[in-house]
JSON list of C-alpha atoms in Angstrom, two decimals:
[
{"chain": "A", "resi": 1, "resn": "UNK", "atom": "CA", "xyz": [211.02, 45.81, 180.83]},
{"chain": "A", "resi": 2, "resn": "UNK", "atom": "CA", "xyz": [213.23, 43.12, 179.01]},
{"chain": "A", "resi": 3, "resn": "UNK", "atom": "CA", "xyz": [212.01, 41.42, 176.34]},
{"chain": "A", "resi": 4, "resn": "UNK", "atom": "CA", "xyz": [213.26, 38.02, 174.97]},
{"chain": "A", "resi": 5, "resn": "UNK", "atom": "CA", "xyz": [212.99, 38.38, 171.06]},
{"chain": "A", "resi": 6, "resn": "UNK", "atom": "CA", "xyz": [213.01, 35.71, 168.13]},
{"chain": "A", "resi": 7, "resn": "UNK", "atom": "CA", "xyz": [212.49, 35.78, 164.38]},
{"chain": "A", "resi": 8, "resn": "UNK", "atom": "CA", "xyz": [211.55, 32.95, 162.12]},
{"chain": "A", "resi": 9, "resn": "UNK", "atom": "CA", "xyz": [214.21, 32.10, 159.60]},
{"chain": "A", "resi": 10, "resn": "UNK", "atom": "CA", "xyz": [213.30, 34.61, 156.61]},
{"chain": "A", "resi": 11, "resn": "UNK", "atom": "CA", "xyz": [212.81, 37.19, 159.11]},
{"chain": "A", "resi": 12, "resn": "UNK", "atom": "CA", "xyz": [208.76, 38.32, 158.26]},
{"chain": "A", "resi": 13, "resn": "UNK", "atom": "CA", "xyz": [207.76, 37.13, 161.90]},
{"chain": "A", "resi": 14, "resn": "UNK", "atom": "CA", "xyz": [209.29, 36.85, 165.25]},
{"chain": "A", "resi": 15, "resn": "UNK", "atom": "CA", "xyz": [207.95, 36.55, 168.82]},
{"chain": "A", "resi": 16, "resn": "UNK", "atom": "CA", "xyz": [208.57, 39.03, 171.77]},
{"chain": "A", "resi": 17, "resn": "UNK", "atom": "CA", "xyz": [208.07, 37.67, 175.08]},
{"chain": "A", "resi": 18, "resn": "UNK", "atom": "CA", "xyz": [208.49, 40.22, 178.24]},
{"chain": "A", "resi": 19, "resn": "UNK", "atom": "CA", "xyz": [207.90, 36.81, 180.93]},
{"chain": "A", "resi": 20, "resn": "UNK", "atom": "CA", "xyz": [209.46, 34.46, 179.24]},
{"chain": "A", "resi": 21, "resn": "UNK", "atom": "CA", "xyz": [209.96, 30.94, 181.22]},
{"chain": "A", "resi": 22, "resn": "UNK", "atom": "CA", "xyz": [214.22, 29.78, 181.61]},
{"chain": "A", "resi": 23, "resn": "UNK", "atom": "CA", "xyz": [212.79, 25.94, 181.78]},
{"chain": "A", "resi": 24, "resn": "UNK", "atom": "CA", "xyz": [212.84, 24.06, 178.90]},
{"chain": "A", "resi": 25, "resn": "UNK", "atom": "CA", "xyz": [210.86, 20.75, 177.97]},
{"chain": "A", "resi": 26, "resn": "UNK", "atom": "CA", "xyz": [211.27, 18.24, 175.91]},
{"chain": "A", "resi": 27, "resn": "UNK", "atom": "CA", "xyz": [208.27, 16.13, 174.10]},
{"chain": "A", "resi": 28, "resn": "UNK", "atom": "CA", "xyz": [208.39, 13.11, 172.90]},
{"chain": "A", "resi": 29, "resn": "UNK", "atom": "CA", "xyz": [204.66, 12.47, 171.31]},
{"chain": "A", "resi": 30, "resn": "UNK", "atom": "CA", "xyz": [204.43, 10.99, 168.15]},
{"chain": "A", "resi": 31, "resn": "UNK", "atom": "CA", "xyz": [202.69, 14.52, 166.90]},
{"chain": "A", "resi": 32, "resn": "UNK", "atom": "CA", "xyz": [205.47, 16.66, 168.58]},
{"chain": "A", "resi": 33, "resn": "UNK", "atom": "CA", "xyz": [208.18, 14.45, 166.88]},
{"chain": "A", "resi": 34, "resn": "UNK", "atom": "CA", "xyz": [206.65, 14.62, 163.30]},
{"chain": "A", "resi": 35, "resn": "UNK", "atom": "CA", "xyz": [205.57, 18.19, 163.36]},
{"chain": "A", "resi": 36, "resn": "UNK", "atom": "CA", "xyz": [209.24, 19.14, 164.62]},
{"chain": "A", "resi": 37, "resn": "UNK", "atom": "CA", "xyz": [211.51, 16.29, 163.15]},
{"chain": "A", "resi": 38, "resn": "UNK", "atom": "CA", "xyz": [212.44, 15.56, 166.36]},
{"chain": "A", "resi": 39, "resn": "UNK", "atom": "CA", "xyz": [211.54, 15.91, 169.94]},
{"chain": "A", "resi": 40, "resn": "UNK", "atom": "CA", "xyz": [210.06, 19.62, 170.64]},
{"chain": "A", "resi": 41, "resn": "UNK", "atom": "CA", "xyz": [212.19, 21.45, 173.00]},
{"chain": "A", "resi": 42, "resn": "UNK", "atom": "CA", "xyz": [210.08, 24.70, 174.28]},
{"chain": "A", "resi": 43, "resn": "UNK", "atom": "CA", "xyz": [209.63, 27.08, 176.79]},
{"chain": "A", "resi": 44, "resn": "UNK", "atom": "CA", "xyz": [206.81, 28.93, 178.48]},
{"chain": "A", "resi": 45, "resn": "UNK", "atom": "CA", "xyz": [205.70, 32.02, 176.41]},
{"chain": "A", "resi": 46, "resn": "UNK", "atom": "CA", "xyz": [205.07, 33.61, 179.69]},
{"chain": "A", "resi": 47, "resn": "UNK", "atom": "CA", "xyz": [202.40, 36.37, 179.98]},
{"chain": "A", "resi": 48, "resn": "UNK", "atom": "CA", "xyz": [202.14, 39.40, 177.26]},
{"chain": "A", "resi": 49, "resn": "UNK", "atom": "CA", "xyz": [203.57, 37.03, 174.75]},
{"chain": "A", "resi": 50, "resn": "UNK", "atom": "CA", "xyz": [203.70, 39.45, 171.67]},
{"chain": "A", "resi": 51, "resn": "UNK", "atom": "CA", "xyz": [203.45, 37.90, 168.33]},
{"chain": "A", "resi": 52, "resn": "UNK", "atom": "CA", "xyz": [204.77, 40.38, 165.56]},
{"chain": "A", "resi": 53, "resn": "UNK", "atom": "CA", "xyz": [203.62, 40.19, 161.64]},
{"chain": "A", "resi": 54, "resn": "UNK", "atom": "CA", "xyz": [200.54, 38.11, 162.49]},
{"chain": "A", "resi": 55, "resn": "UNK", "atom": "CA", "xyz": [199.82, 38.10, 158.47]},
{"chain": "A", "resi": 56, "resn": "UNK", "atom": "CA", "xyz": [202.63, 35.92, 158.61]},
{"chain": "A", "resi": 57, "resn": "UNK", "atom": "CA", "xyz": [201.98, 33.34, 161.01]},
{"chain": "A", "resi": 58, "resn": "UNK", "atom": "CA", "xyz": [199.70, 30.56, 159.97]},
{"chain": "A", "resi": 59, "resn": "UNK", "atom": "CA", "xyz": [198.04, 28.19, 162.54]},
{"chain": "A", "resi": 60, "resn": "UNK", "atom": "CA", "xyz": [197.26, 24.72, 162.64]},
{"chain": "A", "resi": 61, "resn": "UNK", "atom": "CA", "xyz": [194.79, 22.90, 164.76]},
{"chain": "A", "resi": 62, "resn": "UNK", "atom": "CA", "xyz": [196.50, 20.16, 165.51]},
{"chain": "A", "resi": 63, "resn": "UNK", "atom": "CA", "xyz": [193.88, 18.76, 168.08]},
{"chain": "A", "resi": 64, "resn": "UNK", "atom": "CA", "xyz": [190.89, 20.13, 169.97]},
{"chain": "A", "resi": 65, "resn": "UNK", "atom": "CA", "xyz": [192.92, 21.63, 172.75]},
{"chain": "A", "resi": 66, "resn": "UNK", "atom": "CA", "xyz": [196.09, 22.92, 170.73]},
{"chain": "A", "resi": 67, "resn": "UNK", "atom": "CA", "xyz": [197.24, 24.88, 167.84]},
{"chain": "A", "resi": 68, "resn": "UNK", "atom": "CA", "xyz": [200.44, 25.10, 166.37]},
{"chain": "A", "resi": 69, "resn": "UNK", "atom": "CA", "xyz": [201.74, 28.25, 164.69]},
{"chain": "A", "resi": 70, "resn": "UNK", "atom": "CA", "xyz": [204.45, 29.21, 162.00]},
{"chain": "A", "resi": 71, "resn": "UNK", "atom": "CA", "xyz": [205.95, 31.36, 159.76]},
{"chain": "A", "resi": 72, "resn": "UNK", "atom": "CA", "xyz": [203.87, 30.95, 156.36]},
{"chain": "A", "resi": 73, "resn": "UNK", "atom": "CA", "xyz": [206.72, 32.17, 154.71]},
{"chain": "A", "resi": 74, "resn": "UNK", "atom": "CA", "xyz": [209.69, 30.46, 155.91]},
{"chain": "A", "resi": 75, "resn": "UNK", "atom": "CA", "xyz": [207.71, 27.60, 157.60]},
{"chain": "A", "resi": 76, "resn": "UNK", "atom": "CA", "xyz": [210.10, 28.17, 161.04]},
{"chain": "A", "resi": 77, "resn": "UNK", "atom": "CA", "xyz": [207.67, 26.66, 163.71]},
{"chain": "A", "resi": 78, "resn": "UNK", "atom": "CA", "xyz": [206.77, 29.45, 166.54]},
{"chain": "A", "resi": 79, "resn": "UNK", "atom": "CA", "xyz": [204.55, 27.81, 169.19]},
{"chain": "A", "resi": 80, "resn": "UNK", "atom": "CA", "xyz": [202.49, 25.75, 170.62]},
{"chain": "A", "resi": 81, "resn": "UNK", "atom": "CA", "xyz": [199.45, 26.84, 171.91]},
{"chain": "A", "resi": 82, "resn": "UNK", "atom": "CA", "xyz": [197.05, 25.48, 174.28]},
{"chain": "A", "resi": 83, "resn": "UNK", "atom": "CA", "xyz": [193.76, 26.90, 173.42]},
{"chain": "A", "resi": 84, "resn": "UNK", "atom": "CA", "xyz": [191.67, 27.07, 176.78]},
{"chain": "A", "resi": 85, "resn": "UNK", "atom": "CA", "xyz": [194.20, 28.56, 178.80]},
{"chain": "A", "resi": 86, "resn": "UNK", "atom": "CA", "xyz": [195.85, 30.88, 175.93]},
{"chain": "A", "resi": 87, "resn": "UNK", "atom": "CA", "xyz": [199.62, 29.52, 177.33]},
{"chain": "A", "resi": 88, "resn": "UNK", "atom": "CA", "xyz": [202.63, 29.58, 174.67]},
{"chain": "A", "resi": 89, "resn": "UNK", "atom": "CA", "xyz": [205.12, 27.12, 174.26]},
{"chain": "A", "resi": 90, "resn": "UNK", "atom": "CA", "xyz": [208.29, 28.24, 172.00]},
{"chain": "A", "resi": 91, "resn": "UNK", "atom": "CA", "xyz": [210.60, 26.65, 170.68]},
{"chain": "A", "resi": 92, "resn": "UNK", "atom": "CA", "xyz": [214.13, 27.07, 172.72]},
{"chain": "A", "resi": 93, "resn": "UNK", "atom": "CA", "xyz": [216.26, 27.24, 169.69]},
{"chain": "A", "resi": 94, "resn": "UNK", "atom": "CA", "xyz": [214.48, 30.15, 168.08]},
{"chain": "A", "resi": 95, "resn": "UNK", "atom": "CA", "xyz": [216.04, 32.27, 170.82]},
{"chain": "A", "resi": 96, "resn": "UNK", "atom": "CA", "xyz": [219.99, 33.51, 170.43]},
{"chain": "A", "resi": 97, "resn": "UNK", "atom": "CA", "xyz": [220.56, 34.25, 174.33]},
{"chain": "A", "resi": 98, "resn": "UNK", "atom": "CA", "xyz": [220.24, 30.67, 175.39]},
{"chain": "A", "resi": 99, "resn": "UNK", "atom": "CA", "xyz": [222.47, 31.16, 178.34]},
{"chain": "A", "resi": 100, "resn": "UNK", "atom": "CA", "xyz": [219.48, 31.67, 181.01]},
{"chain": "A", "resi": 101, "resn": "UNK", "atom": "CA", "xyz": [217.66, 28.20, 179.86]},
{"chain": "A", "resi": 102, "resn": "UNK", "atom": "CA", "xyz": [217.64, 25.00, 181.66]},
{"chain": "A", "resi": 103, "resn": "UNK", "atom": "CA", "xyz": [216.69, 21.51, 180.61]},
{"chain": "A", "resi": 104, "resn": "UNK", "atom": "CA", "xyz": [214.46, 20.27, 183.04]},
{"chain": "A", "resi": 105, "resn": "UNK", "atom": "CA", "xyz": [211.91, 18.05, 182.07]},
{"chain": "A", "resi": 106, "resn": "UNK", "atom": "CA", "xyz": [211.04, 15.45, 179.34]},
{"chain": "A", "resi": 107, "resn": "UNK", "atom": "CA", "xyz": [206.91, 13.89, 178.57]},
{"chain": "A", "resi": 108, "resn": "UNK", "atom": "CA", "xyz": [205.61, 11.64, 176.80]},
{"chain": "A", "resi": 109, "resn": "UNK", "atom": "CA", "xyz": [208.56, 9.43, 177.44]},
{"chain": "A", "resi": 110, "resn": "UNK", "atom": "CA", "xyz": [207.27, 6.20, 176.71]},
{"chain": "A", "resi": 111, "resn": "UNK", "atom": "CA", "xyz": [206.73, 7.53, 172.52]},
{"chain": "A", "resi": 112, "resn": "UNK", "atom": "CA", "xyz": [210.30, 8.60, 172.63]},
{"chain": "A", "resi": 113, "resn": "UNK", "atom": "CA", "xyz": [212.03, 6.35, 170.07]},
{"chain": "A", "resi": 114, "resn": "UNK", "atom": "CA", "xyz": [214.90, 4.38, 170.93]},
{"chain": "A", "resi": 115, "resn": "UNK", "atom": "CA", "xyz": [217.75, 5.73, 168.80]},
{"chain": "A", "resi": 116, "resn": "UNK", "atom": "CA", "xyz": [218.11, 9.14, 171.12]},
{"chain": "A", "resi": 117, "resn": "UNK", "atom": "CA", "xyz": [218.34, 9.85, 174.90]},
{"chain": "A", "resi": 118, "resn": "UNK", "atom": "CA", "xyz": [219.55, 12.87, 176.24]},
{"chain": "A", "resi": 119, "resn": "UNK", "atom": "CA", "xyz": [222.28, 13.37, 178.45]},
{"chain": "A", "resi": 120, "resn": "UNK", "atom": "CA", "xyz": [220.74, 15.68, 181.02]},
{"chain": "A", "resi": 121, "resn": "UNK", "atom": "CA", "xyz": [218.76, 14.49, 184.31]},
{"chain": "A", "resi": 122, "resn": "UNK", "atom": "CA", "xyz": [215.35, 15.95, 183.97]},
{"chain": "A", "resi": 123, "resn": "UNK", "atom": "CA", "xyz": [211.88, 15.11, 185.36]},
{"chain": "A", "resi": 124, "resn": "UNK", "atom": "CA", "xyz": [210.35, 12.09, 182.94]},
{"chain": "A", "resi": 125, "resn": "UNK", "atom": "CA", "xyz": [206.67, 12.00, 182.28]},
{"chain": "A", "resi": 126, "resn": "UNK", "atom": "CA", "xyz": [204.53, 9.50, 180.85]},
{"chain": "A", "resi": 127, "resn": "UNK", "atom": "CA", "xyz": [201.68, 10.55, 178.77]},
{"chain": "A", "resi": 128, "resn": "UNK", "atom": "CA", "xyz": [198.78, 9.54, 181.27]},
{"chain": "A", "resi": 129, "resn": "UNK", "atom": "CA", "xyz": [201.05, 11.32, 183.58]},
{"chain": "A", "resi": 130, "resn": "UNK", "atom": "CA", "xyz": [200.71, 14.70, 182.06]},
{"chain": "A", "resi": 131, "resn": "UNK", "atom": "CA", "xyz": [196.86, 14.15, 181.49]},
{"chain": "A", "resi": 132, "resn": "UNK", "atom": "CA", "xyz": [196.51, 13.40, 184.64]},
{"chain": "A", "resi": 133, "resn": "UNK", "atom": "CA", "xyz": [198.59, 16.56, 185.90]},
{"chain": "A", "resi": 134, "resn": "UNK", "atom": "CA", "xyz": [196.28, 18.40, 183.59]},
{"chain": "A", "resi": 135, "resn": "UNK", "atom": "CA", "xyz": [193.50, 16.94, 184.81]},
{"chain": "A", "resi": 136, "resn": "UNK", "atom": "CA", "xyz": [193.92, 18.04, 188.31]},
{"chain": "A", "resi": 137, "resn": "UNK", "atom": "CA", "xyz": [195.19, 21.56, 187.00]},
{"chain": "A", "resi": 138, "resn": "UNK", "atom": "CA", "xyz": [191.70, 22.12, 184.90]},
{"chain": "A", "resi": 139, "resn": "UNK", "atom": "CA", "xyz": [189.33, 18.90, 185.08]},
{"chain": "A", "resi": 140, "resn": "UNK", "atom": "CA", "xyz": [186.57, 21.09, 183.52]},
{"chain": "A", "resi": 141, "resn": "UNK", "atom": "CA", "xyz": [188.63, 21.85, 180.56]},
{"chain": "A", "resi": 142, "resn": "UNK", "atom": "CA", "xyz": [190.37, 18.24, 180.14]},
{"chain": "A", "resi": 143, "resn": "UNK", "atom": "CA", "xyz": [189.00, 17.00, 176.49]},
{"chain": "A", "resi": 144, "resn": "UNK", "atom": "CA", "xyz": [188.11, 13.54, 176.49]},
{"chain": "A", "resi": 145, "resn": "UNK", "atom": "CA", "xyz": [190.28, 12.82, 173.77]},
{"chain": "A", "resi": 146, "resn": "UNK", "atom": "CA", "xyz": [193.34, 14.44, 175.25]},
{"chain": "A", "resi": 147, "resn": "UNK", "atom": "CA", "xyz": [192.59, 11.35, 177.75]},
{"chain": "A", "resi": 148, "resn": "UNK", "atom": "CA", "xyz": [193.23, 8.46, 174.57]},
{"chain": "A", "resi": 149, "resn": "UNK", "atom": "CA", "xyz": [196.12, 10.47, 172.69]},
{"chain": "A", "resi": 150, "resn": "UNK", "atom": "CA", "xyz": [198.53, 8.48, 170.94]}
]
């Protein structure tokens, strides 16, 4: 089995992912933006997402459905997580083979400020457009105040 790899900057943590997804999105919500400095670009973790030096990473509940983790030495951001469903988001540019990925998607448009815009043709999503993709996905698990965010 292949396994994409990544390290944080200081090299104490890094992330092996054996499924690792080749689409990458963009996010454009105000939380995304200020916890990344810009818009997060990710990819699926995939299944058997391995996360290595765990007394490393520190996580922060950045809502009631997500967690974001990093490097508590280095601070290099490592993923998103969405807690019900256990799925990994990871930053693209953590990875050095970025041959495979494709840009293909882009939420939370309408909190995207005006001073960028990317080149690339992608799917755009508004924000009650990915709840409501959500919704139908899991509408047991949709928190209510995933519903009023940003």
């Amino acid at each position: 089995m292949s396994y994409a790899t990544a390290q944080c900057l200081c090299g104490k943590t890094g992330i092996s992912a054996p499924n690792l997804g080749d689409s990458i999105g963009a996010c454009h919500c105000v939380m995304c933006r200020t916890w990344s400095g810009g818009p997060m670009l990710g990819v699926d973790g995939g299944e058997g997402l391995i996360l290595e030096n765990e007394a490393h990473i520190s996580v922060f509940s950045s809502s009631e459905w997500a967690e974001r983790g990093f490097c508590n030495v280095c601070g290099t951001h490592l993923f998103y997580r969405l807690i019900d469903s256990n799925k990994y988001y990871i930053p693209v540019g953590l990875f050095a083979d970025s041959d495979k990925f494709h840009f293909d998607e882009q939420i939370y448009v309408e909190q995207k400020p005006h001073y960028y815009d990317f080149a690339n043709k992608t799917k755009m999503m508004t924000g009650d457009e990915v709840v409501s993709e959500f919704e139908e996905q899991s509408p047991e698990k949709t928190p209510d105040d995933l519903k009023s965010y940003p």
